[in-house]
XYZ file of C-alpha atoms in Angstrom:
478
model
C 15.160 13.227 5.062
C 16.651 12.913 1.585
C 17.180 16.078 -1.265
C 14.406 15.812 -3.542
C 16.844 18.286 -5.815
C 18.344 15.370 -7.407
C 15.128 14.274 -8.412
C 14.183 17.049 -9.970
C 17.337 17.304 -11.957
C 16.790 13.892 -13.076
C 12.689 14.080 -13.952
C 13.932 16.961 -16.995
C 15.462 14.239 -19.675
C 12.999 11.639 -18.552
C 9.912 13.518 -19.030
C 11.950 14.606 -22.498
C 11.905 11.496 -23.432
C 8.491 10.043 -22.415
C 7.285 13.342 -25.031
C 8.973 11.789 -27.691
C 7.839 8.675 -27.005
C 4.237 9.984 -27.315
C 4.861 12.619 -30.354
C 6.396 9.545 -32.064
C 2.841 8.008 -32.150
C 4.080 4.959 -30.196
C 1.271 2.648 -28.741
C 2.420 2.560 -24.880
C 1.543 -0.257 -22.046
C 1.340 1.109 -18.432
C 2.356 -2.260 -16.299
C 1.549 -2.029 -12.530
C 1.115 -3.794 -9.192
C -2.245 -4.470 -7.977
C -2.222 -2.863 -4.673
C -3.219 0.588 -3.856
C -0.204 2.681 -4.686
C 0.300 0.697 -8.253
C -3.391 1.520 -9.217
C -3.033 5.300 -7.895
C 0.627 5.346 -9.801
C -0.253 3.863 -12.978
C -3.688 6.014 -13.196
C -1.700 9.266 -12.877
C 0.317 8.056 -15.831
C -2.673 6.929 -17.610
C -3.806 9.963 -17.186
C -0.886 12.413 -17.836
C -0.342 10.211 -20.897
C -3.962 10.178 -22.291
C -4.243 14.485 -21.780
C -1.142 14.399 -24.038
C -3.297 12.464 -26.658
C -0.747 9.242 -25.831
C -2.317 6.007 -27.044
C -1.922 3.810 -23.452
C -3.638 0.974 -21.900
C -3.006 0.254 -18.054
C -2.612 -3.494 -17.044
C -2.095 -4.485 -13.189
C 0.133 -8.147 -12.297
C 0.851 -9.564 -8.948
C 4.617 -8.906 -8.859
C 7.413 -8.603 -11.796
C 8.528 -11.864 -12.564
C 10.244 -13.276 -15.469
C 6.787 -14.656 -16.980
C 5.776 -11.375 -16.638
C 8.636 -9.859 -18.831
C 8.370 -12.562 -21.288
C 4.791 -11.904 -22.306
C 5.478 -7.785 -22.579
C 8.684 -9.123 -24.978
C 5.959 -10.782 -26.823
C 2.776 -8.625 -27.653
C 2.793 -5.640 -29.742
C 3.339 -2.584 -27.743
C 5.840 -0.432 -28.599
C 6.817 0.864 -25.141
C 6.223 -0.351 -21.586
C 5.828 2.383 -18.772
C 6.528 0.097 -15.515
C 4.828 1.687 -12.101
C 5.650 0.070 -8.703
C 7.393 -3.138 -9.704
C 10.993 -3.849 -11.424
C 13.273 -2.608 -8.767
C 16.796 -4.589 -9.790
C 15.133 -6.005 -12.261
C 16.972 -3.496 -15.226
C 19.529 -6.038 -16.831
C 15.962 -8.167 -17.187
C 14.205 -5.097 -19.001
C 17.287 -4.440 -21.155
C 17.915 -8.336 -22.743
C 13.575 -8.810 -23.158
C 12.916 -5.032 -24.372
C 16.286 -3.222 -25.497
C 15.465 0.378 -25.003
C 11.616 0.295 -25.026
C 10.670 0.930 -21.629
C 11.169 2.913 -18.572
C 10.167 2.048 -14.492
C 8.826 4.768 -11.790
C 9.763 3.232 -8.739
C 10.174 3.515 -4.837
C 11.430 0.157 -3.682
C 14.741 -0.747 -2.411
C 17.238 -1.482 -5.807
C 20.772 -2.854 -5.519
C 23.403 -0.457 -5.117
C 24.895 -1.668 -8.870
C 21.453 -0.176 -10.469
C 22.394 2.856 -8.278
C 25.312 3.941 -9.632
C 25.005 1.543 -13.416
C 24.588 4.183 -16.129
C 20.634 3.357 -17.688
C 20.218 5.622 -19.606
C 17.942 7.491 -17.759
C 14.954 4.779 -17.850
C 15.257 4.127 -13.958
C 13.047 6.724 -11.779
C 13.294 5.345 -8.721
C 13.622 7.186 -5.165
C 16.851 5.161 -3.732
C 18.591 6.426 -7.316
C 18.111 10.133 -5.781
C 18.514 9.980 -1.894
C 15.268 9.576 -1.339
C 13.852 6.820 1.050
C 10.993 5.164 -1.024
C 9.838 3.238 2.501
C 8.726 6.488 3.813
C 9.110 9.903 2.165
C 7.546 9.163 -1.413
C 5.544 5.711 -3.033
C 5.348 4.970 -6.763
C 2.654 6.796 -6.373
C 4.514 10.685 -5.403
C 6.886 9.331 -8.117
C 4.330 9.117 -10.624
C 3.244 12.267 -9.833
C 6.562 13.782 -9.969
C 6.841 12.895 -13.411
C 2.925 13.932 -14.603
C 3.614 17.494 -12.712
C 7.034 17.756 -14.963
C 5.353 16.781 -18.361
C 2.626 19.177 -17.626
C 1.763 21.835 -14.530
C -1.839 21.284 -15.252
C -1.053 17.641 -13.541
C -0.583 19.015 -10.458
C -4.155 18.214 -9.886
C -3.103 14.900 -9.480
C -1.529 15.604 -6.693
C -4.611 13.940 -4.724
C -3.612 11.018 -6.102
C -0.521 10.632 -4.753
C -1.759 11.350 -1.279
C -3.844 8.543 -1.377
C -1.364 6.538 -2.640
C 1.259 7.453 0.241
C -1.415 6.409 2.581
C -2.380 3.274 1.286
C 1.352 2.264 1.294
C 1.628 3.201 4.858
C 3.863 5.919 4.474
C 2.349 7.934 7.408
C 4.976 7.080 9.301
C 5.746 10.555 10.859
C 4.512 11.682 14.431
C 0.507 11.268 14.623
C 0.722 9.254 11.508
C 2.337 12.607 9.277
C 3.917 12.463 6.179
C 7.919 12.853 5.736
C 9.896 14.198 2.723
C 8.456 14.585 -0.412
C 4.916 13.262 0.569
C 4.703 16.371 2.794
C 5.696 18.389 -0.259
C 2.551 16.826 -2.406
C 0.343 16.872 0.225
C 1.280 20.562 0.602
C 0.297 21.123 -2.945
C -2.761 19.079 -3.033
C -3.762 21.616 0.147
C -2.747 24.515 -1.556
C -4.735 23.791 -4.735
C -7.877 22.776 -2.304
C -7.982 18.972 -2.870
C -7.013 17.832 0.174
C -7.138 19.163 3.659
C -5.795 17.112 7.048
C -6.586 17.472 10.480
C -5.681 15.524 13.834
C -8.481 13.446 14.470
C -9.921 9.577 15.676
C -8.710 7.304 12.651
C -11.653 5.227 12.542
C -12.031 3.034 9.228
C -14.942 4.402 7.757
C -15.637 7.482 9.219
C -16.827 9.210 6.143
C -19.584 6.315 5.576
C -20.244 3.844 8.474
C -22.081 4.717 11.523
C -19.776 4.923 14.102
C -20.174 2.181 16.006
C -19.306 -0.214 12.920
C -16.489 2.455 11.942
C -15.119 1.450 15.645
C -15.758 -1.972 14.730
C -13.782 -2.333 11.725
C -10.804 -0.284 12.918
C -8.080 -2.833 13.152
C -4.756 -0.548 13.248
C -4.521 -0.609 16.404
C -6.558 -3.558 17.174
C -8.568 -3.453 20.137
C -9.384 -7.084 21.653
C -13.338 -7.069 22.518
C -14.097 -4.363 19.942
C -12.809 -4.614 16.571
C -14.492 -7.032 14.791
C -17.588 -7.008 17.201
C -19.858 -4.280 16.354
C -22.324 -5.087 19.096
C -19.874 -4.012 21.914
C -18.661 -0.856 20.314
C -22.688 0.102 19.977
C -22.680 -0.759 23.957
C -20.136 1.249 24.832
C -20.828 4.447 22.708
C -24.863 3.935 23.665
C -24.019 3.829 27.137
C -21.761 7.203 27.113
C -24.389 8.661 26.426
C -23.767 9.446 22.406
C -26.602 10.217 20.130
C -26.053 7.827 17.384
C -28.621 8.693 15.111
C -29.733 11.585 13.109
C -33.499 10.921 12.985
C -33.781 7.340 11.693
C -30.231 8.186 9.958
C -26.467 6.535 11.292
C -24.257 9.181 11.813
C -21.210 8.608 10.788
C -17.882 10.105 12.890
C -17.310 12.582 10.494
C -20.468 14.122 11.400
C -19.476 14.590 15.645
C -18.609 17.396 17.081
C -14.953 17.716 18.973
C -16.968 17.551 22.223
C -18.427 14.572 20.916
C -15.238 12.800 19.995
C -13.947 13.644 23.495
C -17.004 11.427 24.609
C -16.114 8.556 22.371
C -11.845 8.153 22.884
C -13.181 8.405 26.566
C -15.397 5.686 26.148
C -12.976 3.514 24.544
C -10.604 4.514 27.290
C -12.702 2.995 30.388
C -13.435 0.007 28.212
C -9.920 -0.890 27.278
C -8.609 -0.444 31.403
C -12.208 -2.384 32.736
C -12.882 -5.044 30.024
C -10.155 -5.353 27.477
C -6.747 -7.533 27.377
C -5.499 -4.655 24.974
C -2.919 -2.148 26.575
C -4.328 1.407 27.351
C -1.612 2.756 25.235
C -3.495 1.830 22.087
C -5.732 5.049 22.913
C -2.759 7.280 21.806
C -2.912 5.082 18.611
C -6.407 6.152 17.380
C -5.757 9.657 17.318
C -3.862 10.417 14.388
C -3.674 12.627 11.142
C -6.708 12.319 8.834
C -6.608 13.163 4.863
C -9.609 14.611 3.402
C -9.924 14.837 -0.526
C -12.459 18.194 -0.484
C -13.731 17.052 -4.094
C -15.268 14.353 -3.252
C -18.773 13.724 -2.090
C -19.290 13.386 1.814
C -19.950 9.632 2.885
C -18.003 8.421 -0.193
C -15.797 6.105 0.364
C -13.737 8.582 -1.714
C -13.464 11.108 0.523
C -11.587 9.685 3.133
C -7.631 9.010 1.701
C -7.612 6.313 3.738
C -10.756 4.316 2.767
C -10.342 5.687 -0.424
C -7.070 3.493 -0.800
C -8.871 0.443 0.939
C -10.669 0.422 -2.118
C -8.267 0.344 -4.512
C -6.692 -2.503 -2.637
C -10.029 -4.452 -2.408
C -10.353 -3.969 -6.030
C -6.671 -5.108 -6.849
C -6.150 -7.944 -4.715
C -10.530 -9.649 -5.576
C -8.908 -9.536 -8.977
C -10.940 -6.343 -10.286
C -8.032 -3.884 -10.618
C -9.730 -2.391 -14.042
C -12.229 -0.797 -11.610
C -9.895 0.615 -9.310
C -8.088 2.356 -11.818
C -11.301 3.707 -13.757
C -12.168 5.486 -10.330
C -9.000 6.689 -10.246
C -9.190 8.459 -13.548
C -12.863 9.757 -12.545
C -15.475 7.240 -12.950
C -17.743 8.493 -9.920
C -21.225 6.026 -11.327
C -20.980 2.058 -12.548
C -17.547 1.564 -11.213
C -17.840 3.168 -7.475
C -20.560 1.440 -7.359
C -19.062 -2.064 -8.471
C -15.802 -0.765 -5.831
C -17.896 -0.085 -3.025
C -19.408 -3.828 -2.926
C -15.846 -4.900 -3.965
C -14.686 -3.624 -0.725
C -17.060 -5.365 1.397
C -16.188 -8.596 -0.271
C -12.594 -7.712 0.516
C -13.030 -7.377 4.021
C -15.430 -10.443 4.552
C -12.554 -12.467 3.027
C -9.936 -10.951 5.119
C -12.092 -11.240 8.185
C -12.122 -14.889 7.705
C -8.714 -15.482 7.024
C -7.533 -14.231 9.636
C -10.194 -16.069 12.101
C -8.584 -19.190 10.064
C -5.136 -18.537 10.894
C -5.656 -17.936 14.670
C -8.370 -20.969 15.207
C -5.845 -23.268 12.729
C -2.964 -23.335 15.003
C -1.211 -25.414 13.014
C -0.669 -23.044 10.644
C 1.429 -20.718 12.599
C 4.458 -21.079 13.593
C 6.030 -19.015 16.247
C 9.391 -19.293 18.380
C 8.940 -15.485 19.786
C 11.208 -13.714 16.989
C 10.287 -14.735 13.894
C 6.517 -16.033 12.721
C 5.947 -17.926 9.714
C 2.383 -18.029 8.733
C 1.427 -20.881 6.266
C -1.551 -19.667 4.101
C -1.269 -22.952 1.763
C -4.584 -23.856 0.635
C -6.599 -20.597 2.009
C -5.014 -17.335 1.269
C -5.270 -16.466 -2.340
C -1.560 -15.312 -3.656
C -2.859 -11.906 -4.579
C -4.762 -11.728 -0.824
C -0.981 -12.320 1.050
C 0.062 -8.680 1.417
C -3.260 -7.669 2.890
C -2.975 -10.284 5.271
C 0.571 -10.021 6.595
C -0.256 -6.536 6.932
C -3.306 -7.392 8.687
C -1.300 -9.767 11.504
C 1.325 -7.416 11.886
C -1.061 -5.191 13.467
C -2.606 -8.121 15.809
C -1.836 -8.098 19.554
C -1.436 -11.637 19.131
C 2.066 -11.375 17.150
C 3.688 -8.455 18.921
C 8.021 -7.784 18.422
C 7.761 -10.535 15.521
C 9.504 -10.750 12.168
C 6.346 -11.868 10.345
C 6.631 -13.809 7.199
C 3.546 -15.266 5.468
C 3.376 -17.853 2.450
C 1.132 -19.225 0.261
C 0.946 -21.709 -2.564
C 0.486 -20.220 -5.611
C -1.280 -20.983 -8.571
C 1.615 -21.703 -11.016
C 3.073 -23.761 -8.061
C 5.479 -21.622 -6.773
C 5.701 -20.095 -3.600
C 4.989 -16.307 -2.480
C 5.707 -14.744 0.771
C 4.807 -11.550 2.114
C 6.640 -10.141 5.206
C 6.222 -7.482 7.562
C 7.858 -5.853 10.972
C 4.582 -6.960 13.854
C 3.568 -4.290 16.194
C 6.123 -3.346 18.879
C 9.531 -4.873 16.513
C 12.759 -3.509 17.438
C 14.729 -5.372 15.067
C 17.087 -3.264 12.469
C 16.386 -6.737 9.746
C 15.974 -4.901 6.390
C 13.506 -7.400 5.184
C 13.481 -6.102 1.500
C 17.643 -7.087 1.430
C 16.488 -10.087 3.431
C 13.404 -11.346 1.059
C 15.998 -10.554 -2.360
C 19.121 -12.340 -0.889
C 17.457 -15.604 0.044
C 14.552 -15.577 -2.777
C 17.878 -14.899 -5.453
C 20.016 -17.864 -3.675
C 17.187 -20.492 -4.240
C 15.922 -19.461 -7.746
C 13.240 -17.012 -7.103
C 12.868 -13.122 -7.434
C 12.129 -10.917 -4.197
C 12.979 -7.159 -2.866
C 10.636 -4.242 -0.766
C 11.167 -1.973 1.773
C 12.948 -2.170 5.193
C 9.896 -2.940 6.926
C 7.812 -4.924 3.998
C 9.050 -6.869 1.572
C 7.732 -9.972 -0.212
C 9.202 -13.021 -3.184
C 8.323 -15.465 -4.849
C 10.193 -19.497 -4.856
C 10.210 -22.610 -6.886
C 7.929 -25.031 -4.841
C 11.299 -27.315 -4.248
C 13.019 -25.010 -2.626
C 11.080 -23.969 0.503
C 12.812 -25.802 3.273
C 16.396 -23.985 1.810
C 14.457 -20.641 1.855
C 13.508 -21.251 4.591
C 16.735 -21.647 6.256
C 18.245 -19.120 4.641
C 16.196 -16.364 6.010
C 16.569 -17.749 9.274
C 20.089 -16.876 9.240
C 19.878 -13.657 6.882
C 17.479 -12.150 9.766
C 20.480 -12.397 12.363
C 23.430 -11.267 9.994
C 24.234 -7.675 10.264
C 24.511 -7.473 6.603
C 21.119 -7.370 6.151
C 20.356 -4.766 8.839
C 18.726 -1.356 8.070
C 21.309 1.610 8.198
């Protein structure tokens, strides 16, 4: 794990000069991705920003594209604070903006924005030793910088933990944190926001009864169960589990241990007896669980997890301005608009996936590497959900998945991710910059999930070109 000490050395002149930029009366734009960790990451700078009396406004984009830059050189703002997006993008900032802006980052930059001089606008984790694929998200970055303007920001320290989860950075034994996420979490624990606890990682089990929690649970998918609530009632009926509280679901939250033994035992005789999936995926349920203490029990807010399923439904349907007014404390209208924004979300994904698998045409597959074509179905701002989504399908296992779509300005986007089971060391955020740069287009991520954006003309040279970049040893993770 990296030294966060370098970080901290860094965070004292840019929080210096993000003070100045706010005692200076300058109007500032927060710009950040849609997905869960750029709504958590530019809220705790909204936030840290407005308790310092900061004139900001928080807008959320698909990716950081050239477009993009050339409307913030055009509007008004004095000074753009850039969460989640513009990793080796700098020399871009510096010709549209001059000196008026500054990213917090976690995603893989080019070693020449490493080691270039930038005047201390770049806070990203790679700049410090820090591995922003697993130990910290924009999100723990963001934080690092609100808890250095101001201790009293330690609060949001919640924050971050959500965002860590919702950018899968669990990635330590029993789905842990690593690194500098361990340090916030330890914080948020300390300061009695969030507590954690092995448990069954069901997907809902602050708010679904838990047959439907079982249901929707698709990391790890289990074939015959998720997705079909009517067999996970069956089995957990038939072991003998008392579902209901009076005429009231209970949700898994709400079981005893005992009772939980009941349920990964049920699973366990249904997976060997009835199920193609392997009995390994048992060990795969049980897992760490994040608990934010604040919030009510059977929110959707209570659970880290859910709670960033949320913020991703909200991003990606195109409603980001919710997600981000929950994140700065809106507990009425807008978690009530989120809550039926995340059952659209999952509907939608539910059926584009079912799509892909019953379209065979649209997947193509030679064992290594699968390239999904979304064309025509998958909205652009939907792709990352669903490559994440059919990396965890038993149907793609050991795959280098890469999914595409057609977007609405005629380009093309991709989203790519390592499929359950991959062994190979492809770094596919080198991988997706390197061929996306060769053909035109912009690209970058993290070793394990990456995504770019093409000119429409150049697919089949893409194409080809990450092909080959996936079996070069240049572009393989250290």
């Amino acid at each position: 794990m990296g030294d966060s000490s370098k970080l901290v050395q860094a965070l004292k002149p840019f929080c210096e000069n993000l003070r100045q930029i706010v005692e200076s009366g300058k109007e500032i734009s927060i710009i950040t991705h849609l997905d869960a960790d750029g709504i958590t990451s530019g809220s705790i700078m909204a936030i840290a920003l407005a308790r310092m009396n900061a004139k900001c406004t928080v807008r959320t984009v698909s990716d950081m594209s050239q477009s993009v830059i050339e409307m913030m050189k055009s509007e008004d703002h004095d000074y753009y604070v850039i969460t989640d997006l513009g990793g080796g993008m700098a020399a871009n900032f510096r010709k549209a903006l001059g000196d008026r802006w500054v990213v917090i980052d976690h995603h893989q930059i080019p070693e020449q924005e490493i080691l270039t001089d930038d005047g201390g606008r770049i806070m990203n984790a790679w700049k410090y030793g820090l591995d922003g694929g697993i130990e910290v998200p924009a999100g723990g970055m963001a934080y690092m910088v609100a808890s250095n303007l101001d201790r009293k920001n330690r609060d949001l320290s919640a924050l971050a933990v959500v965002s860590a989860v919702g950018d899968r950075q669990d990635q330590g034994n029993k789905r842990s944190f690593l690194g500098l996420n361990q340090e916030i979490l330890n914080m948020a624990k300390s300061l009695g926001l969030v507590s954690f606890e092995l448990d069954l990682m069901l997907t809902g089990r602050e708010t679904r009864p838990l047959h439907e929690a079982l249901a929707y649970t698709s990391f790890p998918y289990i074939d015959g169960l998720t997705w079909n609530s009517s067999n996970c009632h069956t089995i957990l009926k038939n072991a003998g589990l008392n579902l209901k509280d009076g005429g009231r679901w209970r949700v898994l939250s709400e079981f005893s241990q005992e009772e939980k033994s009941v349920v990964i035992d049920a699973i366990s005789k249904y997976v060997v007896t009835s199920s193609k999936t392997s009995a390994g995926v048992i060990d795969d349920l049980v897992g760490y669980v994040y608990t934010l203490e604040s919030e009510d029990r059977r929110s959707q807010l209570r659970d880290a997890r859910e709670f960033s399923t949320l913020l991703n439904a909200c991003g990606r349907i195109g409603k980001s301005g919710v997600g981000v007014a929950i994140c700065m404390g809106d507990r009425n209208a807008m978690l009530t608009a989120g809550e039926q924004i995340s059952t659209e979300y999952r509907t939608t994904l539910r059926n584009y996936i079912s799509t892909i698998f019953n379209e065979k045409w649209r997947v193509n597959d030679d064992g290594k590497i699968t390239i999904v074509n979304g064309d025509g179905l998958v909205a652009e701002d939907m792709l990352g959900a669903v490559s994440s989504l059919l990396s965890g399908s038993p149907s793609l296992p050991e795959r280098l998945l890469f999914v595409k779509t057609l977007s609405k300005d005629s380009t093309y986007k991709f989203s790519s991710r390592k499929s359950l089971g991959c062994k190979s060391k492809a770094n596919l955020g080198l991988i997706m910059r390197h061929c996306a740069e060769a053909v035109g287009g912009t690209g970058g991520g993290h070793a394990a999930a990456a995504g770019c954006r093409i000119p429409h003309t150049s697919l089949e040279n893409f194409t080809s070109k990450l092909r080959a970049a996936v079996n070069d040893p240049g572009f393989q993770a250290a």
